[in-house]
Short mmCIF file of C-alpha atoms and ligand atoms in Angstrom, two decimals:
data_model
loop_
_atom_site.label_atom_id
_atom_site.label_comp_id
_atom_site.label_asym_id
_atom_site.label_seq_id
_atom_site.Cartn_x
_atom_site.Cartn_y
_atom_site.Cartn_z
CA MET A 1 -229.23 146.53 -16.05
CA ILE A 2 -227.48 148.36 -13.23
CA LEU A 3 -224.50 146.81 -11.48
CA VAL A 4 -223.97 147.94 -7.89
CA LEU A 5 -220.53 147.13 -6.51
CA GLY A 6 -221.35 146.64 -2.87
CA GLY A 7 -220.29 145.44 0.53
CA THR A 8 -221.60 148.55 2.30
CA ALA A 9 -224.82 149.73 3.93
CA GLU A 10 -225.18 152.37 1.20
CA ALA A 11 -225.02 149.71 -1.51
CA ARG A 12 -227.76 147.72 0.24
CA SER A 13 -229.95 150.82 0.55
CA LEU A 14 -229.47 151.66 -3.10
CA ALA A 15 -230.31 148.12 -4.19
CA ALA A 16 -233.48 148.25 -2.09
CA LEU A 17 -234.50 151.55 -3.72
CA LEU A 18 -233.89 150.20 -7.21
CA VAL A 19 -235.76 146.96 -6.58
CA ALA A 20 -238.70 148.94 -5.15
CA ALA A 21 -238.65 151.09 -8.30
CA ASP A 22 -238.66 147.94 -10.45
CA ARG A 23 -235.31 148.70 -12.02
CA PRO A 24 -233.15 145.71 -12.97
CA VAL A 25 -230.17 145.58 -10.62
CA VAL A 26 -227.48 143.11 -9.62
CA SER A 27 -225.43 143.71 -6.47
CA SER A 28 -221.88 142.39 -6.40
CA LEU A 29 -220.06 141.27 -3.25
CA ALA A 30 -216.40 140.29 -2.99
CA GLY A 31 -217.16 137.25 -0.85
CA ARG A 32 -214.74 138.15 1.94
CA VAL A 33 -217.22 137.84 4.79
CA ALA A 34 -218.47 134.37 5.71
CA ARG A 35 -222.08 135.43 6.37
CA PRO A 36 -222.55 138.77 4.59
CA ARG A 37 -225.60 140.94 4.98
CA LEU A 38 -227.28 140.37 1.64
CA PRO A 39 -228.91 143.17 -0.34
CA VAL A 40 -232.42 142.61 -1.68
CA GLY A 41 -232.64 141.66 -5.35
CA ASP A 42 -230.16 139.69 -7.42
CA VAL A 43 -226.71 139.20 -5.95
CA ARG A 44 -223.49 137.79 -7.37
CA VAL A 45 -220.52 136.92 -5.15
CA GLY A 46 -216.78 136.80 -5.86
CA GLY A 47 -214.13 138.70 -7.81
CA PHE A 48 -214.61 139.33 -11.53
CA GLY A 49 -211.05 138.39 -12.42
CA GLY A 50 -209.44 141.82 -12.70
CA VAL A 51 -210.28 144.56 -15.16
CA ALA A 52 -210.63 142.16 -18.09
CA GLY A 53 -213.05 139.97 -16.15
CA LEU A 54 -215.14 142.96 -15.15
CA GLU A 55 -215.20 144.19 -18.76
CA ARG A 56 -216.42 140.77 -19.86
CA TRP A 57 -219.10 140.79 -17.17
CA LEU A 58 -220.34 144.22 -18.28
CA ASP A 59 -220.62 142.99 -21.88
CA GLU A 60 -222.23 139.65 -21.10
CA HIS A 61 -224.88 141.19 -18.85
CA ALA A 62 -225.56 144.25 -21.02
CA VAL A 63 -224.85 146.58 -18.10
CA ASP A 64 -226.21 150.11 -18.64
CA ALA A 65 -224.53 151.71 -15.65
CA VAL A 66 -222.28 150.84 -12.72
CA VAL A 67 -222.52 152.31 -9.24
CA ASP A 68 -219.34 151.76 -7.27
CA ALA A 69 -220.68 151.82 -3.73
CA THR A 70 -217.78 149.86 -2.23
CA HIS A 71 -216.09 150.78 1.04
CA PRO A 72 -213.81 153.85 1.03
CA PHE A 73 -210.83 151.58 1.78
CA ALA A 74 -211.55 149.15 -1.08
CA ARG A 75 -209.49 150.98 -3.68
CA VAL A 76 -208.56 148.10 -5.99
CA ILE A 77 -212.10 147.32 -7.09
CA SER A 78 -212.81 151.06 -7.50
CA ALA A 79 -209.80 151.44 -9.80
CA HIS A 80 -210.91 148.36 -11.75
CA ALA A 81 -214.39 149.85 -12.14
CA VAL A 82 -212.90 153.05 -13.57
CA ALA A 83 -210.74 151.11 -16.04
CA ALA A 84 -213.44 148.66 -17.16
CA CYS A 85 -216.22 151.23 -17.49
CA THR A 86 -213.95 153.58 -19.41
CA ALA A 87 -212.93 150.78 -21.76
CA ARG A 88 -216.51 149.63 -22.36
CA GLY A 89 -218.10 153.12 -22.42
CA VAL A 90 -220.38 152.29 -19.48
CA PRO A 91 -221.46 155.22 -17.24
CA LEU A 92 -219.91 154.94 -13.77
CA LEU A 93 -220.93 156.63 -10.54
CA ARG A 94 -218.91 156.55 -7.33
CA LEU A 95 -221.11 156.55 -4.21
CA GLU A 96 -218.84 157.29 -1.26
CA ARG A 97 -220.03 158.20 2.21
CA PRO A 98 -218.29 161.21 3.77
CA GLY A 99 -215.50 160.52 6.24
CA TRP A 100 -215.52 161.50 9.90
CA SER A 101 -213.10 164.43 9.63
CA GLY A 102 -216.00 166.88 9.95
CA LEU A 103 -217.10 165.57 13.37
CA PRO A 104 -216.60 167.98 16.29
CA ASP A 105 -213.89 165.89 18.01
CA ALA A 106 -211.88 165.19 14.85
CA SER A 107 -209.40 168.01 15.42
CA GLY A 108 -208.12 166.21 18.52
CA TRP A 109 -207.52 162.91 16.76
CA THR A 110 -204.17 161.65 15.53
CA TRP A 111 -204.36 161.05 11.78
CA ALA A 112 -202.16 158.34 10.26
CA ALA A 113 -201.37 157.60 6.62
CA ASP A 114 -201.79 153.85 6.94
CA VAL A 115 -202.27 151.03 9.44
CA THR A 116 -198.55 150.77 10.26
CA ALA A 117 -198.35 154.47 11.09
CA ALA A 118 -201.56 154.23 13.09
CA ALA A 119 -200.22 151.29 15.10
CA ARG A 120 -197.00 153.19 15.84
CA ALA A 121 -198.99 156.22 16.96
CA ALA A 122 -201.18 154.00 19.15
CA ALA A 123 -198.10 152.38 20.72
CA ALA A 124 -196.88 155.85 21.71
CA LEU A 125 -200.25 156.78 23.21
CA GLY A 126 -201.22 153.71 25.21
CA GLU A 127 -200.75 150.07 26.14
CA ARG A 128 -204.32 148.80 25.84
CA PRO A 129 -205.48 149.72 22.33
CA PHE A 130 -208.94 148.98 20.98
CA LEU A 131 -208.37 148.10 17.31
CA THR A 132 -211.33 148.53 14.96
CA ILE A 133 -209.55 148.48 11.62
CA GLY A 134 -211.02 145.24 10.29
CA ARG A 135 -209.25 142.00 9.54
CA GLN A 136 -207.30 143.07 6.48
CA GLY A 137 -204.19 145.02 7.40
CA LEU A 138 -204.05 143.65 10.95
CA ASP A 139 -200.65 142.17 10.08
CA HIS A 140 -199.32 145.73 9.75
CA ALA A 141 -200.42 146.51 13.30
CA VAL A 142 -198.77 143.50 14.90
CA GLY A 143 -195.16 144.75 14.78
CA PRO A 144 -195.65 148.09 16.55
CA LEU A 145 -198.19 146.67 19.01
CA ALA A 146 -196.66 143.23 19.66
CA ASP A 147 -196.35 143.89 23.41
CA ALA A 148 -199.64 145.72 23.83
CA HIS A 149 -202.80 144.33 25.37
CA ALA A 150 -204.96 144.92 22.32
CA LEU A 151 -208.65 144.26 21.93
CA VAL A 152 -209.29 143.54 18.25
CA ARG A 153 -212.85 143.69 16.93
CA VAL A 154 -213.50 141.86 13.65
CA VAL A 155 -216.45 140.39 11.76
CA ASP A 156 -214.63 137.19 10.80
CA PRO A 157 -211.66 135.64 12.65
CA PRO A 158 -208.23 136.99 11.64
CA GLU A 159 -206.26 134.79 9.25
CA ILE A 160 -202.92 135.52 10.91
CA ALA A 161 -201.46 134.52 14.26
CA LEU A 162 -201.83 137.39 16.73
CA PRO A 163 -199.67 138.12 19.79
CA PRO A 164 -200.78 136.17 22.90
CA THR A 165 -201.56 139.44 24.69
CA TRP A 166 -204.20 140.36 22.08
CA ARG A 167 -207.87 139.48 22.54
CA VAL A 168 -210.20 139.01 19.57
CA LEU A 169 -213.84 140.00 19.72
CA GLN A 170 -216.06 138.89 16.83
CA ASP A 171 -218.94 141.27 16.35
CA ARG A 172 -220.67 143.35 13.71
CA GLY A 173 -222.27 146.80 13.92
CA PRO A 174 -224.33 148.81 14.29
CA TYR A 175 -223.05 149.71 17.74
CA THR A 176 -224.43 152.03 20.43
CA VAL A 177 -222.51 154.63 22.41
CA GLU A 178 -223.51 152.87 25.62
CA GLY A 179 -222.25 149.51 24.34
CA GLU A 180 -218.99 151.02 23.14
CA ARG A 181 -218.50 152.82 26.46
CA THR A 182 -219.00 149.56 28.35
CA LEU A 183 -216.63 147.67 26.07
CA MET A 184 -213.88 150.28 26.28
CA THR A 185 -214.28 150.59 30.05
CA GLU A 186 -214.16 146.81 30.56
CA HIS A 187 -211.06 146.51 28.40
CA ARG A 188 -209.56 149.59 30.09
CA ALA A 189 -208.80 150.84 26.58
CA ASP A 190 -206.37 153.74 26.59
CA VAL A 191 -206.36 154.37 22.82
CA LEU A 192 -208.84 153.70 20.01
CA VAL A 193 -207.62 152.91 16.49
CA THR A 194 -210.05 153.16 13.58
CA LYS A 195 -210.17 153.73 9.84
CA ASP A 196 -211.90 156.85 8.54
CA SER A 197 -214.75 154.66 7.35
CA GLY A 198 -217.44 157.29 7.82
CA GLY A 199 -221.14 156.55 8.16
CA ASP A 200 -223.31 155.98 11.21
CA LEU A 201 -223.12 152.22 11.79
CA THR A 202 -219.72 152.25 13.51
CA ARG A 203 -219.54 155.86 14.66
CA ALA A 204 -220.58 155.30 18.28
CA LYS A 205 -217.03 154.35 19.32
CA LEU A 206 -215.90 157.89 18.58
CA ALA A 207 -218.49 159.41 20.92
CA ALA A 208 -217.64 156.84 23.59
CA ALA A 209 -213.91 157.60 23.25
CA ALA A 210 -214.63 161.32 23.63
CA GLU A 211 -216.69 160.70 26.79
CA LEU A 212 -213.97 158.52 28.28
CA ALA A 213 -211.15 160.87 27.15
CA VAL A 214 -209.59 157.98 25.24
CA PRO A 215 -207.31 159.28 22.46
CA VAL A 216 -208.27 158.32 18.91
CA VAL A 217 -205.96 157.35 16.05
CA VAL A 218 -207.55 157.43 12.60
CA VAL A 219 -206.22 155.81 9.42
CA GLN A 220 -206.77 158.24 6.55
CA ARG A 221 -208.55 157.08 3.45
CA PRO A 222 -206.24 155.92 0.69
CA SER A 223 -206.14 158.26 -2.26
CA ALA A 224 -208.53 157.37 -5.04
CA HIS A 225 -207.96 156.91 -8.74
CA ARG A 226 -211.13 158.62 -9.70
CA THR A 227 -212.83 159.84 -12.83
CA GLY A 228 -216.45 160.63 -13.44
CA ASP A 229 -219.30 161.51 -11.15
CA VAL A 230 -219.19 161.18 -7.38
CA VAL A 231 -222.07 161.44 -4.90
CA HIS A 232 -222.20 161.03 -1.14
CA THR A 233 -225.74 159.88 -0.50
CA VAL A 234 -227.96 157.06 -1.70
CA ALA A 235 -230.65 159.57 -2.72
CA ASP A 236 -228.17 161.39 -4.97
CA ALA A 237 -227.11 158.07 -6.51
CA ALA A 238 -230.75 157.22 -7.27
CA ALA A 239 -231.24 160.68 -8.82
CA TRP A 240 -228.13 160.19 -11.00
CA LEU A 241 -229.53 156.86 -12.23
CA ASP A 242 -232.90 158.49 -12.94
CA ARG A 243 -231.18 160.98 -15.23
CA LEU A 244 -229.62 158.25 -17.38
CA PRO A 245 -231.36 157.57 -20.67
CA ARG A 246 -233.43 154.37 -20.47
P1 NAP B 301 -210.24 145.67 -2.85
O1 NAP B 301 -208.92 145.50 -2.22
O2 NAP B 301 -210.58 146.98 -3.44
O3 NAP B 301 -210.48 144.57 -3.98
C1 NAP B 301 -209.70 143.40 -4.12
C2 NAP B 301 -210.37 142.47 -5.09
O4 NAP B 301 -211.58 141.95 -4.51
C3 NAP B 301 -210.82 143.15 -6.37
O5 NAP B 301 -209.77 143.24 -7.29
C4 NAP B 301 -211.96 142.24 -6.81
O6 NAP B 301 -211.45 141.06 -7.38
C5 NAP B 301 -212.59 141.84 -5.51
N1 NAP B 301 -213.71 142.71 -5.10
C6 NAP B 301 -213.72 143.74 -4.22
N2 NAP B 301 -214.94 144.24 -4.07
C7 NAP B 301 -215.74 143.52 -4.89
C8 NAP B 301 -217.12 143.55 -5.16
N3 NAP B 301 -217.96 144.42 -4.54
N4 NAP B 301 -217.63 142.66 -6.07
C9 NAP B 301 -216.80 141.77 -6.68
N5 NAP B 301 -215.49 141.69 -6.45
C10 NAP B 301 -214.95 142.55 -5.56
O7 NAP B 301 -211.40 145.30 -1.80
P2 NAP B 301 -211.31 144.98 -0.23
O8 NAP B 301 -210.74 146.15 0.49
O9 NAP B 301 -210.70 143.63 -0.08
O10 NAP B 301 -212.86 144.92 0.10
C11 NAP B 301 -213.63 143.83 -0.37
C12 NAP B 301 -215.10 144.18 -0.22
O11 NAP B 301 -215.42 144.39 1.14
C13 NAP B 301 -215.50 145.44 -0.98
O12 NAP B 301 -216.58 145.12 -1.82
C14 NAP B 301 -215.88 146.44 0.09
O13 NAP B 301 -217.01 147.20 -0.26
C15 NAP B 301 -216.11 145.59 1.33
N6 NAP B 301 -215.59 146.21 2.55
C16 NAP B 301 -214.27 146.56 2.61
C17 NAP B 301 -213.80 147.17 3.77
C18 NAP B 301 -212.37 147.62 3.87
O14 NAP B 301 -212.00 148.19 4.92
N7 NAP B 301 -211.53 147.42 2.86
C19 NAP B 301 -214.66 147.40 4.85
C20 NAP B 301 -216.00 147.03 4.74
C21 NAP B 301 -216.45 146.43 3.59
P3 NAP B 301 -211.24 140.86 -8.97
O15 NAP B 301 -210.06 141.67 -9.33
O16 NAP B 301 -211.11 139.40 -9.13
O17 NAP B 301 -212.51 141.40 -9.62
#
């Protein structure tokens, strides 16, 4: 059985490929989002209980291989996958979509090491930031941007109290350039803050920001504790699985 650690579009695509090929697969979701987009095939939801819990799960379900297709900013589960798979001798593949640093406009962006640094950079650049960094980590943005008129886009409502000048927009991609242009124009956004999530689903904001000459602040990916094979596309992940002995 193949365990796909998910929560991303790539994980859903991989699960669909494996189900179509009649390969036994279980997708795992953290359970953070109230109404997640579910992959096809079997799905389990919730943490494993640390490395030991994941090891137990691998044993109990006779897992032949793990594909860690989690989000580039979800580093804890990735580190746990490395530790548990190493301990149990289970082959592990990291499927990680490329970041946006190769896009034509990337050289003009301000790169920040973390959300706090990004929020400080945004505070220096504008007063009406458009924050697209997700719900987790928003608390780190509040201090530097407490007086700003921020538009915060999240899938689920934030769990912390936000400054009264901030406006929350609940929405979920994919987004279009036209929609992003309209949103940024209506908000009169003067700086965009994003994570280097990569992928196509949420990329339109970058094109819209370029058109509107809105400066962009990008939170760099956290460094990874990584061993083993890494691929960047779903097709390469499927090919890696095909090469495993059955
Ligand atoms: P994280 O900090 O790396 O993980 C924290 C804990 O959540 C893990 O120790 C694990 O709990 C549990 N967990 C995370 N992913 C899991 C999965 N796929 N299946 C089962 N348990 C999981 O993760 P995060 O940044 O909170 O992200 C949570 C999930 O949301 C990830 O699966 C990720 O793909 C998705 N996501 C994250 C972001 C982001 O910006 N961080 C964006 C989009 C989607 P135990 O220790 O109990 O096993």
